[in-house]
Short mmCIF file of C-alpha atoms in Angstrom, two decimals:
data_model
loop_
_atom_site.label_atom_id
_atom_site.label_comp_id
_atom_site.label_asym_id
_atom_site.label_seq_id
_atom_site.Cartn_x
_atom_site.Cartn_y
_atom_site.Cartn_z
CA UNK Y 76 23.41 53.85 -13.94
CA UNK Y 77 25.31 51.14 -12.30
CA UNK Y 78 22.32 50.79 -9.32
CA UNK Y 79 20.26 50.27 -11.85
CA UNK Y 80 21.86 47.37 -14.04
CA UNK Y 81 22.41 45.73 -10.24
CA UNK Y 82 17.99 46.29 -10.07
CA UNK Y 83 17.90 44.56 -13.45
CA UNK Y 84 20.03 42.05 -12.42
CA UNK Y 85 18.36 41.31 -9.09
CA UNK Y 86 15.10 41.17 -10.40
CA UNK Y 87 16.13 38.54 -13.46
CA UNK Y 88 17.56 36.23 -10.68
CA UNK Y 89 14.87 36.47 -9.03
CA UNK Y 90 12.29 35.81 -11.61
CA UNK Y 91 14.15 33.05 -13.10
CA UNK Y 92 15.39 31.10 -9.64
CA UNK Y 93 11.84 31.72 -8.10
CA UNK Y 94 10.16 28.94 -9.98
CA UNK Y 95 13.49 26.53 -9.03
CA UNK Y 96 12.85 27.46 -5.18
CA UNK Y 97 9.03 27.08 -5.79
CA UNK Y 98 9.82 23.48 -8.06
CA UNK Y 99 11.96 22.64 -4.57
CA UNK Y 100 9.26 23.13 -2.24
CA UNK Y 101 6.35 21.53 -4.85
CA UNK Y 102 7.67 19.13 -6.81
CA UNK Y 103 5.94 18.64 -10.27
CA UNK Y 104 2.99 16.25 -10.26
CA UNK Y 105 1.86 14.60 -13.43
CA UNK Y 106 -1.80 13.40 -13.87
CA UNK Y 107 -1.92 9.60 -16.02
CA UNK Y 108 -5.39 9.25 -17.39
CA UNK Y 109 -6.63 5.73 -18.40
CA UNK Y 110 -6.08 7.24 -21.69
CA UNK Y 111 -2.21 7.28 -21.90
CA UNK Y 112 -1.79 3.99 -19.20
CA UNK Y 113 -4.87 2.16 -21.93
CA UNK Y 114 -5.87 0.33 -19.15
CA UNK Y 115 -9.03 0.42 -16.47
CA UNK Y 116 -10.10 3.76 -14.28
CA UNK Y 117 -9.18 2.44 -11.12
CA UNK Y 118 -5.78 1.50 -9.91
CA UNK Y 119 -5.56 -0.83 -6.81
CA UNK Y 120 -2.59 -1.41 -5.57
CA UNK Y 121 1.35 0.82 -6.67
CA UNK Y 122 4.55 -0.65 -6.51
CA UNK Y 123 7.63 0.07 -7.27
CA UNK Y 124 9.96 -2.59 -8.98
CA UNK Y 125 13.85 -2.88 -10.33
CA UNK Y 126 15.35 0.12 -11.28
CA UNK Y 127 12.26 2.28 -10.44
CA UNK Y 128 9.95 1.24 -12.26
CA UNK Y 129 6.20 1.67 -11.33
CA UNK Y 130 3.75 -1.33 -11.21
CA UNK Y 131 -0.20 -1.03 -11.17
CA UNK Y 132 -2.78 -3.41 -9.92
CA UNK Y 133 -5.81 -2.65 -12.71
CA UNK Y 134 -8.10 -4.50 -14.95
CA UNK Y 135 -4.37 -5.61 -15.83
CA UNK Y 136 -1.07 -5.42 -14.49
CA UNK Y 137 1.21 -2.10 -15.92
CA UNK Y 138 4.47 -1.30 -15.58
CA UNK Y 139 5.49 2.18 -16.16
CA UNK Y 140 9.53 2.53 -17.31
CA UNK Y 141 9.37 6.40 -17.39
CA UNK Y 142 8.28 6.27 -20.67
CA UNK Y 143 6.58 3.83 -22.10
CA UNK Y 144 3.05 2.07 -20.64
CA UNK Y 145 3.22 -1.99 -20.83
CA UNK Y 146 0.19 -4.02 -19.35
CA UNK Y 147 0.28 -7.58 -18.76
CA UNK Y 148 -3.00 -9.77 -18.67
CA UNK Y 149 -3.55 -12.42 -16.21
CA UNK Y 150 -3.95 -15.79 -16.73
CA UNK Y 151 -7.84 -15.84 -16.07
CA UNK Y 152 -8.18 -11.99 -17.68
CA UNK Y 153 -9.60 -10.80 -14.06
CA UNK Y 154 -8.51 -7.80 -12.58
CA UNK Y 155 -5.10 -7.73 -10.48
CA UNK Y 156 -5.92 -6.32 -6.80
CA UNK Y 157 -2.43 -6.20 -5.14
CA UNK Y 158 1.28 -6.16 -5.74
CA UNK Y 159 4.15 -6.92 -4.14
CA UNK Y 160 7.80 -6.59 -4.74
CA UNK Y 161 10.47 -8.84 -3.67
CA UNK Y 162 14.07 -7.43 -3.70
CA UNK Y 163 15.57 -10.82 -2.87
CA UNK Y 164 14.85 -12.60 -5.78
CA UNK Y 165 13.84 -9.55 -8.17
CA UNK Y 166 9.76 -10.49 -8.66
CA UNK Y 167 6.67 -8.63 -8.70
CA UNK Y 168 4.12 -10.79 -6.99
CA UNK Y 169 0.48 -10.15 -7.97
CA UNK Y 170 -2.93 -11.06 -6.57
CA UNK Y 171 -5.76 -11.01 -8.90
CA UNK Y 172 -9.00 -12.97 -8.75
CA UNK Y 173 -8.83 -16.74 -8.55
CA UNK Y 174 -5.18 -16.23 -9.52
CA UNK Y 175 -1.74 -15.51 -7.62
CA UNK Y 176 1.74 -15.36 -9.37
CA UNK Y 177 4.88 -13.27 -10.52
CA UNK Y 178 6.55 -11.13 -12.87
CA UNK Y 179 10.15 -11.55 -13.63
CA UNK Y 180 12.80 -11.23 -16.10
CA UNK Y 181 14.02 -14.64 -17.39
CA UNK Y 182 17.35 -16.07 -18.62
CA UNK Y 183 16.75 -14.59 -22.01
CA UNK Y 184 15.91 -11.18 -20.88
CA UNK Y 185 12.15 -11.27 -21.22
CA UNK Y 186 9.68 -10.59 -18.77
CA UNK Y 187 7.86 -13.47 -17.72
CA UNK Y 188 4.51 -14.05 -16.15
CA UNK Y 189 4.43 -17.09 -13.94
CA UNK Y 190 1.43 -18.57 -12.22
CA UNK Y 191 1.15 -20.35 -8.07
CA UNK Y 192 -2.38 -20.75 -8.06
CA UNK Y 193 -2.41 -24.40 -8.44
CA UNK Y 194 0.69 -24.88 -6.41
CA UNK Y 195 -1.12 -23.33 -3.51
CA UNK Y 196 -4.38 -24.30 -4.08
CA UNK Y 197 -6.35 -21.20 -3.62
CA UNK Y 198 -10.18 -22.20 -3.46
CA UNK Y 199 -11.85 -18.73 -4.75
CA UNK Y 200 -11.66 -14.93 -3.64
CA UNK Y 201 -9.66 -12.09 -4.71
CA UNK Y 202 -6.42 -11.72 -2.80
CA UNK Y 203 -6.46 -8.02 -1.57
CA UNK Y 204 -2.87 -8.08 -0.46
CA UNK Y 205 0.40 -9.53 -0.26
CA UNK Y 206 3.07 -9.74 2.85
CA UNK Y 207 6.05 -11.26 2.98
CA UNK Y 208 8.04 -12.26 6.32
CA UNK Y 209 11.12 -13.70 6.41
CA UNK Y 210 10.72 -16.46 4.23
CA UNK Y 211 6.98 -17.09 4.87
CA UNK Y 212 4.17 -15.14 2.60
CA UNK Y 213 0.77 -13.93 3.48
CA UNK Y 214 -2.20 -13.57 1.06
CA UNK Y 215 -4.94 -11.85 2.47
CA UNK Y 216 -8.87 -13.14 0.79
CA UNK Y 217 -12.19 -11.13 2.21
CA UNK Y 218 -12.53 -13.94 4.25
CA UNK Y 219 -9.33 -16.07 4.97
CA UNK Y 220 -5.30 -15.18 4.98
CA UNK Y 221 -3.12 -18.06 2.87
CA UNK Y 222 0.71 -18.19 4.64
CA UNK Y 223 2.98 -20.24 2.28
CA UNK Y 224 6.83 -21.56 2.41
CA UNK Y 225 8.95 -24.17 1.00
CA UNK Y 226 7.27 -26.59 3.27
CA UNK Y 227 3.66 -26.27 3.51
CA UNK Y 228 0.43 -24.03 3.18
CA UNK Y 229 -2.41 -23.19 5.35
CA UNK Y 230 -5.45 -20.98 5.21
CA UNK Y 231 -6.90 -18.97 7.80
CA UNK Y 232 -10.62 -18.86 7.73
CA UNK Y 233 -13.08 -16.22 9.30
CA UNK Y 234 -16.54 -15.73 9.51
CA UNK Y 235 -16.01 -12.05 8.49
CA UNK Y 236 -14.46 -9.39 6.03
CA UNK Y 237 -10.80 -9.35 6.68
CA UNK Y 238 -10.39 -5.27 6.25
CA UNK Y 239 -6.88 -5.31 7.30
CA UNK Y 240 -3.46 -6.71 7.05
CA UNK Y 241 0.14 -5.83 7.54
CA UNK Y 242 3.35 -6.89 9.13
CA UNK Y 243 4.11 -5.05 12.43
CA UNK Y 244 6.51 -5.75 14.55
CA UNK Y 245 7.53 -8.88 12.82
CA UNK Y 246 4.06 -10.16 13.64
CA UNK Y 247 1.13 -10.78 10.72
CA UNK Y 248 -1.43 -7.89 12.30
CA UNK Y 249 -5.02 -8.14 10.76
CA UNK Y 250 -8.35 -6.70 11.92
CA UNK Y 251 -11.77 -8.19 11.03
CA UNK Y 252 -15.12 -6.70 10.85
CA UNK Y 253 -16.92 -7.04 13.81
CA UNK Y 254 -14.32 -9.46 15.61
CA UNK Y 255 -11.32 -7.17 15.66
CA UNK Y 256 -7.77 -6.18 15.76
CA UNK Y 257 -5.70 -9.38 15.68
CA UNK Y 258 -1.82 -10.58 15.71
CA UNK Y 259 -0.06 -13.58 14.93
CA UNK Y 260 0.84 -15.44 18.00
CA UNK Y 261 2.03 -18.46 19.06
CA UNK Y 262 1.56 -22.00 17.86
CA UNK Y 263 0.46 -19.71 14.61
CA UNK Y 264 -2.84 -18.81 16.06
CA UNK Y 265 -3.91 -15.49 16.07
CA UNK Y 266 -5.22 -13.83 19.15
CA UNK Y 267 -7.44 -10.75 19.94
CA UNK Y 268 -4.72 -7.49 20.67
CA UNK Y 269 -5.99 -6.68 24.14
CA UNK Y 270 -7.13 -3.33 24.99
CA UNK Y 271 -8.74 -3.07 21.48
CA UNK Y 272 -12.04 -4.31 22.23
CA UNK Y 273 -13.96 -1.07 21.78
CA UNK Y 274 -12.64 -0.76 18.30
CA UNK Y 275 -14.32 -4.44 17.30
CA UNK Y 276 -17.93 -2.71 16.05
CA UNK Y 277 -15.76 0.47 13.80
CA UNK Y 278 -14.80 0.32 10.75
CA UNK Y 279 -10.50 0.16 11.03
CA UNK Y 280 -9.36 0.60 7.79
CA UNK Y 281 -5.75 0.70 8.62
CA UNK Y 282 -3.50 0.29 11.77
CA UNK Y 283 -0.09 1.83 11.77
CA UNK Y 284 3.19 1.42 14.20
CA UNK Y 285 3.34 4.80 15.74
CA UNK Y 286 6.22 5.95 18.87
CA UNK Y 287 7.38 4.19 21.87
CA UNK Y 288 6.34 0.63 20.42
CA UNK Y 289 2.14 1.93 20.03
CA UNK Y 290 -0.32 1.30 17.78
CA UNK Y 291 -2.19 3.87 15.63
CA UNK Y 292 -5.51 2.57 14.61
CA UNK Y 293 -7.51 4.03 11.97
CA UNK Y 294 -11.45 4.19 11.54
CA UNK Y 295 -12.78 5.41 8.52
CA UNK Y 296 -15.21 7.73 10.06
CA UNK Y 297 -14.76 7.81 13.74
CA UNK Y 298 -11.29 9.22 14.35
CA UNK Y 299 -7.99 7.95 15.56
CA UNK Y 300 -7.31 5.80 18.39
CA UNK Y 301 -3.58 4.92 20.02
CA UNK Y 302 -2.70 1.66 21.79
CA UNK Y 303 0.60 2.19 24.50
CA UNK Y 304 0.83 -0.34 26.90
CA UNK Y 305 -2.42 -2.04 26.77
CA UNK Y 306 -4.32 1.17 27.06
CA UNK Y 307 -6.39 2.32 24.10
CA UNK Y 308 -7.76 6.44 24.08
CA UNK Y 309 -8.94 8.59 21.41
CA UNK Y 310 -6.10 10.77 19.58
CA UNK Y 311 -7.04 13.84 18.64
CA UNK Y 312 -4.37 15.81 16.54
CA UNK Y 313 -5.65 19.00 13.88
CA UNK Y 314 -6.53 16.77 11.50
CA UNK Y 315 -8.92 14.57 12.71
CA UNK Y 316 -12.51 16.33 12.58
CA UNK Y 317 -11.40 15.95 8.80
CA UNK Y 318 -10.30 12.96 8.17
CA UNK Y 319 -13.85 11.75 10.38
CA UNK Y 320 -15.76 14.26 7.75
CA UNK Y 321 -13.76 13.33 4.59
CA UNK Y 322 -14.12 9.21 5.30
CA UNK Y 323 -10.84 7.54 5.28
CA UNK Y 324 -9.98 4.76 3.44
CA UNK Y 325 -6.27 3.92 4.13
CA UNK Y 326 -3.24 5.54 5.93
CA UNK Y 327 0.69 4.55 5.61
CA UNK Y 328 3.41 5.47 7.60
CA UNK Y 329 7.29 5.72 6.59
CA UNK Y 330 8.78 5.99 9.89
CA UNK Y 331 8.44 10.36 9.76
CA UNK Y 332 5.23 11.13 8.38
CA UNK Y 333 1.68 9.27 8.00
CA UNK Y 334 -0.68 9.81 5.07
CA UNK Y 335 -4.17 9.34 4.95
CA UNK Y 336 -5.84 8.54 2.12
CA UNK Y 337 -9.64 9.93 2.21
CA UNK Y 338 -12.81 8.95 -0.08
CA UNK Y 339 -13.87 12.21 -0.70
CA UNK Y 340 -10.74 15.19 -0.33
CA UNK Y 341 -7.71 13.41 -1.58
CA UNK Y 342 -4.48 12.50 1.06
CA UNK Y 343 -3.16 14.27 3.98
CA UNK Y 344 0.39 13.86 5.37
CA UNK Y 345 1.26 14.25 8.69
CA UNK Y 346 4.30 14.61 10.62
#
């Protein structure tokens, strides 16, 4: 009798602690239709803000507390394309179309949408993303990258798509269709990354810092490539006759593990 309450026992632990280890292993992932957020199909750009919260680039921006949906037009009612949050002084920039600005909480505890277009004369474009180094930002157009400060502002211009942009090694790092993979240099020019020539034709949709000070580049349907010490070679790892077949569209890396974000099967992540 007493084996048998011990069975019972067992088997309630384990049918009740099962889904715990299981919630542990997968954690729970909630799907937000356009229904419950009220806003456009297609988000753009995520962010995450003061005390959590989630920001959205859509036909609007939205800010997600954990419970409620808010969404914030801008100031010409186009569609926001790219966010960024600054810790230091506790704004959400956003880049929309023909329009540049922040969100932040003012003196009498509202949030409050202010607009930089004017103050940095942006000619036309959407701005497709946002850096910010030290106290310098970055705007990046399909054709031109805006850097900004106290002091002054100047525009990059190129003949072609800008596809790229991130800060890498303390250095603005961009690549262009059909010119290439390009850094911030000196006398804020920037100059061709050498040993990347091969990669000028592809389509690079992102380009991430990888070990021992290389480069990961990747193409959206050719595979991966890796830059160490000048010398650029194919990478090959499990994944990448899938990511070629499944088109990628962006990758991110924290430091541990890189995730590629596909047009057709959804996002890997890679150690």
């Amino acid at each position: 009798m007493r084996n048998r309450i011990l069975t019972y026992i067992f088997s309630l632990s384990i049918t009740y602690l099962m889904p715990l280890c299981l919630y542990a292993y997968y954690p729970t992932v909630r799907n937000f239709t356009k229904d419950l957020y009220r806003s456009g199909a297609q988000n753009w750009c995520i962010a995450q803000g003061e005390g959590g919260n989630i920001w959205s680039a859509n036909s609007e921006i939205i800010e997600f507390n954990g419970k409620e949906w808010t969404g914030y037009k801008t100031l010409n009612r186009t569609s926001a394309r790219s966010l960024y949050y600054d810790k230091k002084c506790n704004r959400m920039y956003f880049g929309a179309t023909n329009e540049f600005g922040y969100m932040h909480i003012n003196e009498n505890d509202l949030m409050e949408y202010v607009s930089l277009t004017d103050s940095i004369k942006i000619v036309s474009g959407e701005i497709w993303a946002i850096h910010k180094q030290d106290d310098t930002f970055w705007l990046r157009e399909n054709n031109s990258i805006y850097s900004f400060d106290s002091k002054e502002v100047k525009q990059y211009c190129f003949n072609n798509k800008i596809a790229f942009s991130s800060i890498i090694d303390n250095s603005l790092t961009i690549f262009v269709n059909n010119i290439g993979a390009m850094r911030m240099g000196p006398g804020n020019e920037f100059r061709k990354i050498e040993g990347t020539e091969i990669l000028d034709k592809m389509h690079v949709c992102s380009i991430v810092p990888y070990t021992d000070e290389s480069l990961l580049f990747v193409t959206a349907t050719e595979g991966l490539f890796l830059l160490k010490n000048g010398i650029l070679s194919a990478y090959d790892t499990e994944l990448s006759s899938q990511l070629i077949k499944d088109n990628v569209y962006c990758a991110e890396s924290n430091g541990k593990y890189i995730s590629y974000g596909t047009v057709s099967n959804g996002v890997y992540i890679k150690d």
